[in-house]
mmCIF file of C-alpha atoms and ligand atoms in Angstrom:
data_model
loop_
_atom_site.group_PDB
_atom_site.id
_atom_site.type_symbol
_atom_site.label_atom_id
_atom_site.label_comp_id
_atom_site.label_asym_id
_atom_site.label_seq_id
_atom_site.Cartn_x
_atom_site.Cartn_y
_atom_site.Cartn_z
ATOM 1 C CA MET A 1399 -197.307 166.678 -87.914
ATOM 2 C CA VAL A 1400 -193.542 166.884 -87.141
ATOM 3 C CA ILE A 1401 -190.861 166.337 -89.830
ATOM 4 C CA VAL A 1402 -187.213 166.409 -88.749
ATOM 5 C CA LEU A 1403 -184.594 167.340 -91.316
ATOM 6 C CA LEU A 1404 -181.046 166.262 -90.468
ATOM 7 C CA GLY A 1405 -177.783 166.920 -92.301
ATOM 8 C CA PRO A 1406 -174.503 168.736 -92.017
ATOM 9 C CA PRO A 1407 -173.988 172.509 -92.414
ATOM 10 C CA GLY A 1408 -174.598 173.468 -96.036
ATOM 11 C CA ALA A 1409 -176.394 170.260 -96.937
ATOM 12 C CA GLY A 1410 -179.472 172.337 -98.029
ATOM 13 C CA LYS A 1411 -181.649 172.014 -94.884
ATOM 14 C CA GLY A 1412 -182.920 175.537 -95.037
ATOM 15 C CA THR A 1413 -183.474 175.431 -98.808
ATOM 16 C CA GLN A 1414 -185.419 172.182 -98.688
ATOM 17 C CA CYS A 1415 -187.324 172.887 -95.496
ATOM 18 C CA LYS A 1416 -188.791 175.985 -97.100
ATOM 19 C CA ARG A 1417 -190.111 173.883 -100.004
ATOM 20 C CA ILE A 1418 -191.275 171.095 -97.680
ATOM 21 C CA ALA A 1419 -193.125 173.604 -95.468
ATOM 22 C CA GLU A 1420 -194.924 175.097 -98.474
ATOM 23 C CA LYS A 1421 -195.838 171.748 -99.898
ATOM 24 C CA TYR A 1422 -197.223 170.219 -96.728
ATOM 25 C CA LYS A 1423 -198.423 173.465 -95.058
ATOM 26 C CA LEU A 1424 -196.092 173.221 -92.076
ATOM 27 C CA VAL A 1425 -194.240 175.901 -90.174
ATOM 28 C CA HIS A 1426 -190.531 175.940 -90.966
ATOM 29 C CA LEU A 1427 -188.614 176.100 -87.727
ATOM 30 C CA SER A 1428 -184.893 176.685 -88.150
ATOM 31 C CA SER A 1429 -183.012 176.830 -84.874
ATOM 32 C CA GLY A 1430 -180.275 178.787 -86.670
ATOM 33 C CA ASP A 1431 -182.672 181.389 -88.050
ATOM 34 C CA ILE A 1432 -184.406 181.788 -84.663
ATOM 35 C CA LEU A 1433 -180.991 182.322 -83.019
ATOM 36 C CA ARG A 1434 -179.990 184.883 -85.680
ATOM 37 C CA LEU A 1435 -183.268 186.698 -85.030
ATOM 38 C CA HIS A 1436 -182.465 186.836 -81.268
ATOM 39 C CA ARG A 1437 -179.059 188.273 -82.182
ATOM 40 C CA ALA A 1438 -180.556 190.825 -84.558
ATOM 41 C CA ASN A 1439 -183.019 191.879 -81.728
ATOM 42 C CA GLY A 1440 -180.214 191.997 -79.155
ATOM 43 C CA THR A 1441 -181.951 189.636 -76.731
ATOM 44 C CA GLU A 1442 -180.150 187.951 -73.764
ATOM 45 C CA LEU A 1443 -180.362 184.640 -75.646
ATOM 46 C CA GLY A 1444 -178.930 186.173 -78.734
ATOM 47 C CA LYS A 1445 -176.018 187.669 -76.793
ATOM 48 C CA LYS A 1446 -175.263 184.338 -75.149
ATOM 49 C CA ALA A 1447 -175.449 182.403 -78.491
ATOM 50 C CA ALA A 1448 -173.259 184.858 -80.490
ATOM 51 C CA GLU A 1449 -169.826 183.673 -79.421
ATOM 52 C CA TYR A 1450 -170.715 179.945 -79.974
ATOM 53 C CA MET A 1451 -172.215 180.625 -83.457
ATOM 54 C CA ASP A 1452 -169.346 182.751 -84.703
ATOM 55 C CA SER A 1453 -166.804 180.102 -83.692
ATOM 56 C CA GLY A 1454 -168.725 177.261 -85.321
ATOM 57 C CA LYS A 1455 -169.586 175.591 -81.933
ATOM 58 C CA LEU A 1456 -172.982 174.465 -80.706
ATOM 59 C CA VAL A 1457 -174.988 176.734 -78.441
ATOM 60 C CA PRO A 1458 -175.534 174.959 -75.102
ATOM 61 C CA ASP A 1459 -178.419 172.401 -75.041
ATOM 62 C CA GLN A 1460 -180.393 174.008 -72.305
ATOM 63 C CA LEU A 1461 -180.711 177.314 -74.173
ATOM 64 C CA ILE A 1462 -181.770 175.612 -77.427
ATOM 65 C CA ILE A 1463 -184.237 173.108 -75.877
ATOM 66 C CA GLU A 1464 -186.341 175.827 -74.277
ATOM 67 C CA MET A 1465 -186.269 178.019 -77.359
ATOM 68 C CA MET A 1466 -187.358 175.154 -79.656
ATOM 69 C CA ALA A 1467 -190.051 173.759 -77.315
ATOM 70 C CA CYS A 1468 -191.672 177.233 -77.379
ATOM 71 C CA ALA A 1469 -191.409 177.434 -81.194
ATOM 72 C CA ILE A 1470 -192.979 173.953 -81.611
ATOM 73 C CA GLU A 1471 -195.755 174.841 -79.214
ATOM 74 C CA SER A 1472 -196.467 178.032 -81.237
ATOM 75 C CA ALA A 1473 -196.585 176.000 -84.404
ATOM 76 C CA LYS A 1474 -199.128 173.715 -82.671
ATOM 77 C CA GLY A 1475 -196.886 170.761 -83.455
ATOM 78 C CA ASN A 1476 -197.230 171.284 -87.219
ATOM 79 C CA CYS A 1477 -193.723 171.915 -88.236
ATOM 80 C CA VAL A 1478 -190.594 170.874 -90.169
ATOM 81 C CA LEU A 1479 -187.522 171.150 -87.886
ATOM 82 C CA ASP A 1480 -184.343 172.398 -89.433
ATOM 83 C CA GLY A 1481 -181.075 172.179 -87.398
ATOM 84 C CA PHE A 1482 -182.810 170.764 -84.348
ATOM 85 C CA PRO A 1483 -182.182 168.320 -82.666
ATOM 86 C CA ARG A 1484 -178.376 168.581 -83.009
ATOM 87 C CA THR A 1485 -177.267 166.493 -80.038
ATOM 88 C CA VAL A 1486 -178.559 163.237 -78.511
ATOM 89 C CA VAL A 1487 -179.531 165.251 -75.444
ATOM 90 C CA GLN A 1488 -181.689 167.572 -77.593
ATOM 91 C CA ALA A 1489 -183.278 164.581 -79.402
ATOM 92 C CA LYS A 1490 -184.222 163.037 -76.091
ATOM 93 C CA GLU A 1491 -185.706 166.322 -74.790
ATOM 94 C CA LEU A 1492 -187.631 166.657 -78.047
ATOM 95 C CA ASP A 1493 -189.129 163.186 -77.524
ATOM 96 C CA ILE A 1494 -190.125 164.177 -73.922
ATOM 97 C CA ALA A 1495 -191.687 167.483 -75.083
ATOM 98 C CA LEU A 1496 -193.629 165.753 -77.895
ATOM 99 C CA ASP A 1497 -194.764 162.863 -75.587
ATOM 100 C CA ALA A 1498 -196.141 165.401 -73.139
ATOM 101 C CA LYS A 1499 -198.328 166.835 -75.878
ATOM 102 C CA LYS A 1500 -199.250 163.339 -77.262
ATOM 103 C CA ARG A 1501 -197.411 164.137 -80.455
ATOM 104 C CA LYS A 1502 -194.669 162.266 -82.291
ATOM 105 C CA ILE A 1503 -192.097 162.625 -85.090
ATOM 106 C CA ASP A 1504 -193.853 161.588 -88.283
ATOM 107 C CA ALA A 1505 -190.800 161.547 -90.581
ATOM 108 C CA ILE A 1506 -187.044 162.003 -90.369
ATOM 109 C CA VAL A 1507 -185.022 162.937 -93.434
ATOM 110 C CA ASP A 1508 -181.251 162.881 -93.533
ATOM 111 C CA LEU A 1509 -179.559 164.962 -96.195
ATOM 112 C CA VAL A 1510 -176.370 163.090 -97.035
ATOM 113 C CA ILE A 1511 -173.471 165.001 -98.668
ATOM 114 C CA ASP A 1512 -169.740 164.766 -98.831
ATOM 115 C CA ASP A 1513 -167.738 167.455 -96.847
ATOM 116 C CA SER A 1514 -165.827 168.369 -99.986
ATOM 117 C CA VAL A 1515 -168.926 169.874 -101.664
ATOM 118 C CA ILE A 1516 -169.870 171.963 -98.662
ATOM 119 C CA GLU A 1517 -167.315 174.759 -98.482
ATOM 120 C CA ASN A 1518 -168.299 176.154 -101.937
ATOM 121 C CA ARG A 1519 -171.984 175.984 -101.000
ATOM 122 C CA MET A 1520 -171.318 178.031 -97.839
ATOM 123 C CA THR A 1521 -169.007 180.652 -99.219
ATOM 124 C CA GLY A 1522 -171.448 181.324 -102.123
ATOM 125 C CA ARG A 1523 -174.485 181.500 -99.901
ATOM 126 C CA ARG A 1524 -176.421 184.771 -99.608
ATOM 127 C CA SER A 1525 -179.627 185.028 -97.342
ATOM 128 C CA CYS A 1526 -182.448 187.391 -97.057
ATOM 129 C CA PRO A 1527 -182.289 188.987 -93.548
ATOM 130 C CA ALA A 1528 -186.132 189.608 -93.667
ATOM 131 C CA CYS A 1529 -187.620 186.297 -94.809
ATOM 132 C CA GLY A 1530 -184.711 183.872 -94.557
ATOM 133 C CA THR A 1531 -184.777 182.745 -98.188
ATOM 134 C CA VAL A 1532 -181.428 181.272 -99.170
ATOM 135 C CA TYR A 1533 -179.643 181.897 -102.461
ATOM 136 C CA HIS A 1534 -176.279 181.000 -103.980
ATOM 137 C CA VAL A 1535 -174.114 183.275 -106.176
ATOM 138 C CA GLU A 1536 -173.698 180.503 -108.753
ATOM 139 C CA THR A 1537 -176.370 177.813 -108.363
ATOM 140 C CA LEU A 1538 -179.478 179.691 -107.002
ATOM 141 C CA LYS A 1539 -179.279 183.323 -108.140
ATOM 142 C CA PRO A 1540 -181.958 185.920 -107.276
ATOM 143 C CA LYS A 1541 -183.574 187.567 -110.290
ATOM 144 C CA LEU A 1542 -181.884 190.798 -109.468
ATOM 145 C CA SER A 1543 -178.282 190.386 -108.207
ATOM 146 C CA GLY A 1544 -178.017 190.813 -104.435
ATOM 147 C CA ILE A 1545 -181.712 191.427 -103.845
ATOM 148 C CA CYS A 1546 -184.326 189.008 -102.434
ATOM 149 C CA ASP A 1547 -186.973 187.966 -104.933
ATOM 150 C CA SER A 1548 -189.701 187.953 -102.374
ATOM 151 C CA CYS A 1549 -188.939 190.991 -100.189
ATOM 152 C CA GLY A 1550 -186.797 193.227 -102.351
ATOM 153 C CA VAL A 1551 -184.342 193.473 -99.350
ATOM 154 C CA LYS A 1552 -180.526 193.456 -99.807
ATOM 155 C CA LEU A 1553 -179.096 189.923 -99.310
ATOM 156 C CA VAL A 1554 -176.414 189.334 -96.726
ATOM 157 C CA GLN A 1555 -173.607 186.889 -96.121
ATOM 158 C CA ARG A 1556 -173.581 184.980 -92.883
ATOM 159 C CA THR A 1557 -170.800 185.768 -90.456
ATOM 160 C CA ASP A 1558 -170.158 182.033 -89.840
ATOM 161 C CA ASP A 1559 -169.638 181.280 -93.550
ATOM 162 C CA LYS A 1560 -165.929 182.118 -93.485
ATOM 163 C CA PRO A 1561 -163.843 179.092 -94.535
ATOM 164 C CA GLU A 1562 -162.226 178.509 -91.099
ATOM 165 C CA VAL A 1563 -165.615 178.673 -89.303
ATOM 166 C CA VAL A 1564 -167.162 176.322 -91.928
ATOM 167 C CA ARG A 1565 -164.408 173.790 -91.179
ATOM 168 C CA GLN A 1566 -165.160 174.049 -87.443
ATOM 169 C CA ARG A 1567 -168.926 173.656 -88.044
ATOM 170 C CA LEU A 1568 -168.215 170.521 -90.045
ATOM 171 C CA GLU A 1569 -166.047 169.129 -87.254
ATOM 172 C CA THR A 1570 -168.714 169.959 -84.731
ATOM 173 C CA TYR A 1571 -171.283 168.168 -86.875
ATOM 174 C CA HIS A 1572 -169.156 164.970 -87.066
ATOM 175 C CA GLN A 1573 -168.339 165.051 -83.318
ATOM 176 C CA GLN A 1574 -171.730 165.905 -81.921
ATOM 177 C CA THR A 1575 -174.586 165.881 -84.448
ATOM 178 C CA ALA A 1576 -173.955 162.774 -86.633
ATOM 179 C CA ALA A 1577 -174.880 160.649 -83.609
ATOM 180 C CA VAL A 1578 -178.486 161.882 -83.686
ATOM 181 C CA THR A 1579 -179.162 159.729 -86.706
ATOM 182 C CA GLY A 1580 -177.962 156.694 -84.785
ATOM 183 C CA TYR A 1581 -180.169 157.649 -81.848
ATOM 184 C CA TYR A 1582 -183.259 157.642 -84.069
ATOM 185 C CA ALA A 1583 -182.259 154.465 -85.888
ATOM 186 C CA ASP A 1584 -181.850 152.684 -82.484
ATOM 187 C CA LYS A 1585 -185.360 153.856 -81.556
ATOM 188 C CA GLY A 1586 -186.774 152.176 -84.610
ATOM 189 C CA HIS A 1587 -187.480 155.269 -86.723
ATOM 190 C CA THR A 1588 -187.249 154.931 -90.519
ATOM 191 C CA ILE A 1589 -184.694 157.504 -91.667
ATOM 192 C CA LEU A 1590 -185.179 158.727 -95.255
ATOM 193 C CA ASP A 1591 -181.604 159.154 -96.634
ATOM 194 C CA ILE A 1592 -181.458 161.607 -99.508
ATOM 195 C CA ASP A 1593 -178.460 162.347 -101.788
ATOM 196 C CA ALA A 1594 -178.081 166.042 -101.161
ATOM 197 C CA GLY A 1595 -175.324 166.420 -103.732
ATOM 198 C CA LYS A 1596 -177.917 166.551 -106.600
ATOM 199 C CA SER A 1597 -179.539 169.772 -107.826
ATOM 200 C CA VAL A 1598 -181.968 171.644 -105.560
ATOM 201 C CA ASP A 1599 -184.969 170.500 -107.597
ATOM 202 C CA GLU A 1600 -183.821 166.882 -107.711
ATOM 203 C CA VAL A 1601 -183.303 166.792 -103.968
ATOM 204 C CA THR A 1602 -186.862 168.283 -103.447
ATOM 205 C CA ALA A 1603 -188.404 165.798 -105.757
ATOM 206 C CA LYS A 1604 -186.703 162.785 -104.088
ATOM 207 C CA MET A 1605 -187.741 164.069 -100.663
ATOM 208 C CA ILE A 1606 -191.355 164.477 -101.660
ATOM 209 C CA GLU A 1607 -191.373 161.118 -103.292
ATOM 210 C CA LYS A 1608 -190.069 159.388 -100.152
ATOM 211 C CA LEU A 1609 -192.339 161.440 -97.771
ATOM 212 C CA ASP A 1610 -195.373 160.589 -99.838
ATOM 213 C CA ARG A 1611 -194.435 156.974 -99.918
ATOM 214 C CA LEU A 1612 -194.219 156.971 -96.174
ATOM 215 C CA SER A 1613 -197.932 157.898 -96.454
ATOM 216 C CA MET A 1614 -197.742 160.040 -93.367
ATOM 217 C CA VAL A 1615 -197.809 163.385 -95.075
ATOM 218 C CA ARG A 1616 -201.022 164.478 -96.564
HETATM 219 P P1 AP5 B 2105 -177.679 176.753 -88.756
HETATM 220 O O1 AP5 B 2105 -178.147 178.113 -89.202
HETATM 221 O O2 AP5 B 2105 -178.665 175.673 -88.568
HETATM 222 O O3 AP5 B 2105 -176.551 176.323 -89.739
HETATM 223 P P2 AP5 B 2105 -176.126 174.894 -90.265
HETATM 224 O O4 AP5 B 2105 -176.745 173.675 -89.735
HETATM 225 O O5 AP5 B 2105 -174.632 174.950 -90.048
HETATM 226 O O6 AP5 B 2105 -176.614 174.797 -91.637
HETATM 227 P P3 AP5 B 2105 -176.670 175.915 -92.733
HETATM 228 O O7 AP5 B 2105 -177.836 176.781 -92.412
HETATM 229 O O8 AP5 B 2105 -175.330 176.582 -92.773
HETATM 230 O O9 AP5 B 2105 -176.910 175.055 -94.049
HETATM 231 P P4 AP5 B 2105 -178.245 174.426 -94.610
HETATM 232 O O10 AP5 B 2105 -178.051 172.975 -94.528
HETATM 233 O O11 AP5 B 2105 -179.431 175.123 -94.068
HETATM 234 O O12 AP5 B 2105 -178.006 174.807 -96.112
HETATM 235 P P5 AP5 B 2105 -178.710 175.939 -97.024
HETATM 236 O O13 AP5 B 2105 -180.065 175.496 -97.492
HETATM 237 O O14 AP5 B 2105 -178.546 177.255 -96.442
HETATM 238 O O15 AP5 B 2105 -176.868 176.993 -87.410
HETATM 239 C C1 AP5 B 2105 -175.882 177.978 -87.226
HETATM 240 C C2 AP5 B 2105 -175.368 177.956 -85.861
HETATM 241 O O16 AP5 B 2105 -176.397 178.156 -84.922
HETATM 242 C C3 AP5 B 2105 -174.646 176.643 -85.463
HETATM 243 O O17 AP5 B 2105 -173.282 176.577 -85.914
HETATM 244 C C4 AP5 B 2105 -174.776 176.659 -83.928
HETATM 245 O O18 AP5 B 2105 -173.832 177.582 -83.430
HETATM 246 C C5 AP5 B 2105 -176.170 177.313 -83.758
HETATM 247 N N1 AP5 B 2105 -177.189 176.311 -83.663
HETATM 248 C C6 AP5 B 2105 -178.239 176.166 -84.486
HETATM 249 N N2 AP5 B 2105 -179.030 175.186 -84.123
HETATM 250 C C7 AP5 B 2105 -178.459 174.662 -83.010
HETATM 251 C C8 AP5 B 2105 -178.854 173.540 -82.118
HETATM 252 N N3 AP5 B 2105 -179.951 172.784 -82.369
HETATM 253 N N4 AP5 B 2105 -178.015 173.286 -81.104
HETATM 254 C C9 AP5 B 2105 -176.963 174.024 -80.835
HETATM 255 N N5 AP5 B 2105 -176.562 175.112 -81.620
HETATM 256 C C10 AP5 B 2105 -177.355 175.366 -82.675
HETATM 257 O O19 AP5 B 2105 -177.752 175.810 -98.328
HETATM 258 C C11 AP5 B 2105 -176.391 176.231 -98.294
HETATM 259 C C12 AP5 B 2105 -176.028 176.906 -99.666
HETATM 260 O O20 AP5 B 2105 -175.972 175.865 -100.667
HETATM 261 C C13 AP5 B 2105 -177.001 177.950 -100.138
HETATM 262 O O21 AP5 B 2105 -176.321 178.913 -100.797
HETATM 263 C C14 AP5 B 2105 -177.910 177.188 -101.125
HETATM 264 O O22 AP5 B 2105 -178.400 177.994 -102.126
HETATM 265 C C15 AP5 B 2105 -176.960 176.148 -101.682
HETATM 266 N N6 AP5 B 2105 -177.592 174.868 -101.976
HETATM 267 C C16 AP5 B 2105 -178.521 174.209 -101.261
HETATM 268 N N7 AP5 B 2105 -178.885 173.018 -101.828
HETATM 269 C C17 AP5 B 2105 -178.108 172.972 -102.978
HETATM 270 C C18 AP5 B 2105 -178.019 171.973 -104.020
HETATM 271 N N8 AP5 B 2105 -178.733 170.857 -103.981
HETATM 272 N N9 AP5 B 2105 -177.171 172.216 -104.978
HETATM 273 C C19 AP5 B 2105 -176.415 173.312 -105.016
HETATM 274 N N10 AP5 B 2105 -176.516 174.305 -104.127
HETATM 275 C C20 AP5 B 2105 -177.299 174.113 -103.072
HETATM 276 MG MG1 MG B 2106 -179.837 176.590 -92.634
#
């Protein structure tokens, strides 16, 4: 089963994918997390991606497509995709890769949120470098300040969460990624729109309600 979660930076994709993955026993595949892991490990891909990520631009399609095709294969097609596809080219390549394996996208969720809410979410975000769990200094605090609840590791702030980079990421989203929703709508997919401006728990509840109603997820 493949679920695609769309939405702008800071909409809550990572937060919600973690919950959806647990609920439906899927592998959470975040293209951003995988790229950050490459950077931390100093791989060639990580080195190539760094300058794009730090300036809020998209990493070139050909680098991402190969990376994500491998990740989906390792997950045996049982995954929730977070941050991929991010361009129409990536969406088309994903279709080709899934077709080749006789798989399909089972559900597409779009987290809808106003740009004005996003900056506060991003600047207050703290993440666990070990397990990727995402917190917020005001709305989603860890039990012990600055420490991951699950791993006990010190939380970090992402280098691309500076206000000027956040603004560039939003612009990139509107220019290149918003069109992905139109691509899927044109192909006849049902897109589950979710109001991502609500609390974390309300967003999760609404997503699960809509996914269950689609009666694709067991
Ligand atoms: P990526 O890591 O995917 O970043 P993003 O899409 O910009 O999204 P974020 O991870 O910043 O936000 P999110 O939606 O996951 O929100 P989160 O749950 O953390 O990509 C980073 C970079 O990698 C890109 O800029 C690009 O360079 C590159 N890249 C990645 N994929 C690519 C691709 N396919 N093609 C090309 N390049 C690619 O939540 C944010 C904060 O808000 C947290 O603090 C959280 O606690 C809080 N929060 C969440 N939900 C709520 C809520 N409902 N109420 C209150 N607070 C909330
Ligand atoms: Mg994320």
